[in-house]
Amino acid sequence: MTPLERAGLCTLHRLDPELAHGLSLKALRFGLVPLPGPVTSARLRTRLAGLDLPNPVGLAAGYDKNAEAVGALTRAGFGFVEVGAATPLPQPGNPKPRLFRLPEDRAVINRFGFNNDGAEAIAARLARADRRVPVGLNLGANKTSADRAADFARVLALAGPHVDFATVNVSSPNTERLRDLQGKAALSALLSGVMETRGALARPVPVFLKIAPDLAEAELADVAEVALASGIDAVIATNTTLARDGLKSRHAGEAGGLSGVPLFERSTRVLARLHHLTEGRIPLIGAGGIASAADAWAKIRAGASAVQLYSALVFQGLSLVSDIARGLDALAAREGFATLADAVGSGRGDWL
């Protein structure tokens, strides 16, 4: 981290978290943040669900909810970028305050509730964006929708022509009863509708599924079965958690989804278990608690073909992205792997 980046983070941390979030996006849009471009090498190049990534380190959904800084983010060192979540209609989300830093725990709690400008506005921005790496959209459902399952397909129909992949997000804890859509019958029906919509696009895109870290063993087995049967292209494991084990920060009791370092172990165990249940037949993307190259390497060895991060950027800045990518290259070389793909799942047993 450079002295300038450290000073910028210190300044942002003196502000309300949601205000700081917005200002960081503005800084990216106006070119005030140094951007190294995608980091890549022969070891780092990754093929994921038909997408060619310069490296497997992605940005998780939730940071650029409205696709306002896509061009800059694709030059920030990431191998791929996910924006959103987008819902069919604009919605304000939950009342403020709804974002909390937990510095002692290197964690964040949010209860945004899918606040966004709506799929049409977001699709228009994506259509105009200058992108250097694959860009995907996280699909969500409106809080007041009478048919939430249909909302995911509606967003895909609107934005599908302007993205490289789409993620079905049924795992946010901040929209009431949304996680109920992870049940076997409901999830199967929902994904059937999404895949039918995907098939009608002029350029069908890969569809990912993002799951919660709080699933019981039987629920995770159902998710694995439905994922394999539905024909989706990858699973993201995992979203934020409702658990609050061992937190020290004063905001530990706030409602919402917890992300950051305390999520790492829980999400990695779910990832490894899912890799075991699917026998490696579907690519997995590891998310949750990644704050170093060693963390990303552990996710890959647990079964992830790629990884995503977000919360660690709050505490370590955007330079962390390049640091992790270069660190992964060095770790793979040290362990004797010609490519990161060769390492996928090699340490799964450590987490089962």
Short mmCIF file of N, CA and C in Angstrom, two decimals, residues 263-346:
data_model
loop_
_atom_site.label_atom_id
_atom_site.label_comp_id
_atom_site.label_asym_id
_atom_site.label_seq_id
_atom_site.Cartn_x
_atom_site.Cartn_y
_atom_site.Cartn_z
N LEU A 263 -15.72 -14.42 8.12
CA LEU A 263 -16.48 -15.30 7.23
C LEU A 263 -15.59 -16.35 6.57
N PHE A 264 -14.27 -16.18 6.61
CA PHE A 264 -13.38 -17.00 5.80
C PHE A 264 -13.55 -18.50 6.05
N GLU A 265 -13.46 -18.92 7.29
CA GLU A 265 -13.49 -20.35 7.57
C GLU A 265 -14.85 -20.96 7.20
N ARG A 266 -15.93 -20.31 7.58
CA ARG A 266 -17.27 -20.83 7.29
C ARG A 266 -17.48 -20.96 5.78
N SER A 267 -17.14 -19.92 5.03
CA SER A 267 -17.38 -19.95 3.59
C SER A 267 -16.47 -20.95 2.88
N THR A 268 -15.25 -21.13 3.38
CA THR A 268 -14.33 -22.07 2.74
C THR A 268 -14.76 -23.51 2.98
N ARG A 269 -15.31 -23.78 4.15
CA ARG A 269 -15.83 -25.13 4.40
C ARG A 269 -17.02 -25.44 3.48
N VAL A 270 -17.89 -24.47 3.27
CA VAL A 270 -19.01 -24.67 2.34
C VAL A 270 -18.49 -24.90 0.93
N LEU A 271 -17.50 -24.13 0.54
CA LEU A 271 -16.89 -24.28 -0.78
C LEU A 271 -16.32 -25.68 -0.97
N ALA A 272 -15.54 -26.16 -0.01
CA ALA A 272 -14.93 -27.48 -0.12
C ALA A 272 -16.00 -28.57 -0.15
N ARG A 273 -17.02 -28.40 0.67
CA ARG A 273 -18.10 -29.39 0.70
C ARG A 273 -18.83 -29.42 -0.63
N LEU A 274 -19.06 -28.26 -1.21
CA LEU A 274 -19.75 -28.20 -2.50
C LEU A 274 -18.89 -28.83 -3.60
N HIS A 275 -17.59 -28.62 -3.55
CA HIS A 275 -16.69 -29.24 -4.53
C HIS A 275 -16.76 -30.76 -4.40
N HIS A 276 -16.84 -31.25 -3.16
CA HIS A 276 -16.98 -32.69 -2.93
C HIS A 276 -18.33 -33.20 -3.46
N LEU A 277 -19.40 -32.49 -3.16
CA LEU A 277 -20.74 -32.93 -3.58
C LEU A 277 -20.91 -32.93 -5.09
N THR A 278 -20.30 -31.98 -5.76
CA THR A 278 -20.43 -31.89 -7.22
C THR A 278 -19.32 -32.65 -7.94
N GLU A 279 -18.39 -33.19 -7.20
CA GLU A 279 -17.26 -33.95 -7.75
C GLU A 279 -16.50 -33.14 -8.80
N GLY A 280 -16.45 -31.82 -8.57
CA GLY A 280 -15.71 -30.96 -9.48
C GLY A 280 -16.33 -30.79 -10.84
N ARG A 281 -17.61 -31.16 -10.99
CA ARG A 281 -18.25 -31.11 -12.31
C ARG A 281 -18.77 -29.72 -12.68
N ILE A 282 -18.75 -28.80 -11.75
CA ILE A 282 -19.20 -27.44 -12.05
C ILE A 282 -18.19 -26.49 -11.42
N PRO A 283 -17.75 -25.45 -12.13
CA PRO A 283 -16.77 -24.52 -11.55
C PRO A 283 -17.35 -23.80 -10.34
N LEU A 284 -16.49 -23.57 -9.36
CA LEU A 284 -16.88 -22.85 -8.16
C LEU A 284 -16.03 -21.58 -8.04
N ILE A 285 -16.66 -20.53 -7.51
CA ILE A 285 -15.97 -19.27 -7.27
C ILE A 285 -15.99 -19.05 -5.77
N GLY A 286 -14.82 -18.91 -5.18
CA GLY A 286 -14.70 -18.76 -3.74
C GLY A 286 -14.79 -17.30 -3.33
N ALA A 287 -15.69 -17.00 -2.41
CA ALA A 287 -15.85 -15.65 -1.88
C ALA A 287 -16.11 -15.75 -0.39
N GLY A 288 -15.63 -14.73 0.33
CA GLY A 288 -15.86 -14.70 1.77
C GLY A 288 -14.57 -14.69 2.56
N GLY A 289 -14.18 -13.51 3.04
CA GLY A 289 -13.07 -13.41 3.96
C GLY A 289 -11.69 -13.38 3.35
N ILE A 290 -11.57 -13.21 2.04
CA ILE A 290 -10.25 -13.19 1.40
C ILE A 290 -9.58 -11.84 1.66
N ALA A 291 -8.42 -11.88 2.31
CA ALA A 291 -7.70 -10.66 2.64
C ALA A 291 -6.22 -10.75 2.28
N SER A 292 -5.81 -11.83 1.61
CA SER A 292 -4.41 -12.02 1.25
C SER A 292 -4.30 -13.05 0.14
N ALA A 293 -3.12 -13.14 -0.44
CA ALA A 293 -2.88 -14.18 -1.44
C ALA A 293 -3.01 -15.56 -0.82
N ALA A 294 -2.58 -15.71 0.43
CA ALA A 294 -2.70 -17.01 1.10
C ALA A 294 -4.16 -17.42 1.25
N ASP A 295 -5.03 -16.46 1.55
CA ASP A 295 -6.46 -16.76 1.65
C ASP A 295 -7.01 -17.21 0.29
N ALA A 296 -6.65 -16.48 -0.76
CA ALA A 296 -7.12 -16.84 -2.10
C ALA A 296 -6.61 -18.21 -2.51
N TRP A 297 -5.35 -18.49 -2.17
CA TRP A 297 -4.76 -19.79 -2.48
C TRP A 297 -5.50 -20.91 -1.74
N ALA A 298 -5.88 -20.67 -0.50
CA ALA A 298 -6.64 -21.67 0.26
C ALA A 298 -7.99 -21.93 -0.40
N LYS A 299 -8.64 -20.89 -0.91
CA LYS A 299 -9.92 -21.09 -1.60
C LYS A 299 -9.72 -21.94 -2.86
N ILE A 300 -8.68 -21.66 -3.61
CA ILE A 300 -8.42 -22.44 -4.83
C ILE A 300 -8.14 -23.90 -4.48
N ARG A 301 -7.33 -24.12 -3.49
CA ARG A 301 -7.02 -25.50 -3.10
C ARG A 301 -8.24 -26.20 -2.49
N ALA A 302 -9.19 -25.43 -1.97
CA ALA A 302 -10.43 -26.02 -1.44
C ALA A 302 -11.43 -26.36 -2.55
N GLY A 303 -11.20 -25.83 -3.76
CA GLY A 303 -12.09 -26.18 -4.87
C GLY A 303 -12.50 -25.05 -5.78
N ALA A 304 -12.01 -23.84 -5.52
CA ALA A 304 -12.42 -22.68 -6.33
C ALA A 304 -11.58 -22.55 -7.59
N SER A 305 -12.23 -22.31 -8.72
CA SER A 305 -11.52 -22.01 -9.96
C SER A 305 -11.17 -20.53 -10.05
N ALA A 306 -11.90 -19.70 -9.31
CA ALA A 306 -11.65 -18.26 -9.24
C ALA A 306 -12.13 -17.79 -7.88
N VAL A 307 -11.80 -16.55 -7.54
CA VAL A 307 -12.19 -15.99 -6.25
C VAL A 307 -12.75 -14.59 -6.45
N GLN A 308 -13.47 -14.11 -5.46
CA GLN A 308 -13.97 -12.74 -5.44
C GLN A 308 -13.71 -12.12 -4.07
N LEU A 309 -13.45 -10.82 -4.07
CA LEU A 309 -13.28 -10.11 -2.81
C LEU A 309 -13.99 -8.77 -2.86
N TYR A 310 -14.20 -8.21 -1.67
CA TYR A 310 -14.82 -6.89 -1.56
C TYR A 310 -14.46 -6.27 -0.22
N SER A 311 -14.88 -6.90 0.89
CA SER A 311 -14.73 -6.26 2.20
C SER A 311 -13.29 -5.93 2.55
N ALA A 312 -12.34 -6.77 2.15
CA ALA A 312 -10.93 -6.50 2.47
C ALA A 312 -10.45 -5.20 1.84
N LEU A 313 -11.07 -4.79 0.72
CA LEU A 313 -10.67 -3.55 0.07
C LEU A 313 -10.96 -2.35 0.96
N VAL A 314 -11.96 -2.46 1.83
CA VAL A 314 -12.30 -1.38 2.75
C VAL A 314 -11.12 -1.07 3.66
N PHE A 315 -10.39 -2.11 4.05
CA PHE A 315 -9.31 -1.94 5.02
C PHE A 315 -7.93 -1.90 4.37
N GLN A 316 -7.79 -2.45 3.16
CA GLN A 316 -6.47 -2.58 2.56
C GLN A 316 -6.33 -1.88 1.21
N GLY A 317 -7.42 -1.35 0.67
CA GLY A 317 -7.33 -0.59 -0.55
C GLY A 317 -7.25 -1.42 -1.82
N LEU A 318 -7.36 -0.76 -2.95
CA LEU A 318 -7.39 -1.44 -4.24
C LEU A 318 -6.06 -2.10 -4.60
N SER A 319 -4.96 -1.64 -4.04
CA SER A 319 -3.68 -2.26 -4.36
C SER A 319 -3.65 -3.73 -3.92
N LEU A 320 -4.56 -4.10 -3.02
CA LEU A 320 -4.64 -5.49 -2.58
C LEU A 320 -4.91 -6.43 -3.75
N VAL A 321 -5.66 -5.97 -4.74
CA VAL A 321 -6.03 -6.83 -5.88
C VAL A 321 -4.78 -7.32 -6.61
N SER A 322 -3.91 -6.40 -6.98
CA SER A 322 -2.68 -6.77 -7.67
C SER A 322 -1.78 -7.60 -6.76
N ASP A 323 -1.75 -7.25 -5.47
CA ASP A 323 -0.93 -8.02 -4.53
C ASP A 323 -1.38 -9.48 -4.48
N ILE A 324 -2.68 -9.70 -4.45
CA ILE A 324 -3.19 -11.07 -4.39
C ILE A 324 -2.89 -11.82 -5.68
N ALA A 325 -3.11 -11.17 -6.82
CA ALA A 325 -2.84 -11.84 -8.09
C ALA A 325 -1.37 -12.25 -8.20
N ARG A 326 -0.47 -11.32 -7.88
CA ARG A 326 0.96 -11.64 -7.96
C ARG A 326 1.35 -12.69 -6.92
N GLY A 327 0.73 -12.61 -5.75
CA GLY A 327 1.00 -13.60 -4.72
C GLY A 327 0.55 -14.99 -5.12
N LEU A 328 -0.58 -15.09 -5.80
CA LEU A 328 -1.05 -16.39 -6.28
C LEU A 328 -0.07 -16.98 -7.29
N ASP A 329 0.44 -16.13 -8.18
CA ASP A 329 1.42 -16.59 -9.16
C ASP A 329 2.63 -17.18 -8.44
N ALA A 330 3.12 -16.48 -7.42
CA ALA A 330 4.30 -16.93 -6.69
C ALA A 330 4.02 -18.22 -5.92
N LEU A 331 2.84 -18.33 -5.31
CA LEU A 331 2.48 -19.53 -4.55
C LEU A 331 2.37 -20.74 -5.45
N ALA A 332 1.74 -20.57 -6.61
CA ALA A 332 1.61 -21.68 -7.56
C ALA A 332 2.99 -22.14 -8.03
N ALA A 333 3.87 -21.19 -8.31
CA ALA A 333 5.23 -21.54 -8.73
C ALA A 333 5.96 -22.30 -7.63
N ARG A 334 5.83 -21.80 -6.40
CA ARG A 334 6.53 -22.44 -5.28
C ARG A 334 6.06 -23.87 -5.04
N GLU A 335 4.75 -24.09 -5.25
CA GLU A 335 4.17 -25.42 -5.02
C GLU A 335 4.26 -26.33 -6.24
N GLY A 336 4.84 -25.82 -7.33
CA GLY A 336 5.08 -26.66 -8.50
C GLY A 336 3.91 -26.82 -9.44
N PHE A 337 2.96 -25.88 -9.42
CA PHE A 337 1.81 -25.95 -10.33
C PHE A 337 2.07 -25.07 -11.55
N ALA A 338 1.90 -25.64 -12.73
CA ALA A 338 2.11 -24.87 -13.96
C ALA A 338 1.04 -23.82 -14.16
N THR A 339 -0.18 -24.12 -13.70
CA THR A 339 -1.28 -23.17 -13.76
C THR A 339 -2.07 -23.26 -12.46
N LEU A 340 -2.83 -22.21 -12.18
CA LEU A 340 -3.69 -22.26 -11.00
C LEU A 340 -4.77 -23.33 -11.14
N ALA A 341 -5.20 -23.57 -12.37
CA ALA A 341 -6.23 -24.60 -12.59
C ALA A 341 -5.77 -25.96 -12.09
N ASP A 342 -4.47 -26.22 -12.17
CA ASP A 342 -3.95 -27.51 -11.71
C ASP A 342 -4.07 -27.67 -10.19
N ALA A 343 -4.19 -26.55 -9.49
CA ALA A 343 -4.25 -26.59 -8.03
C ALA A 343 -5.66 -26.70 -7.48
N VAL A 344 -6.67 -26.51 -8.33
CA VAL A 344 -8.06 -26.46 -7.87
C VAL A 344 -8.45 -27.78 -7.18
N GLY A 345 -8.86 -27.67 -5.93
CA GLY A 345 -9.31 -28.83 -5.18
C GLY A 345 -8.21 -29.66 -4.57
N SER A 346 -6.95 -29.28 -4.76
CA SER A 346 -5.83 -30.12 -4.29
C SER A 346 -5.74 -30.18 -2.76
#
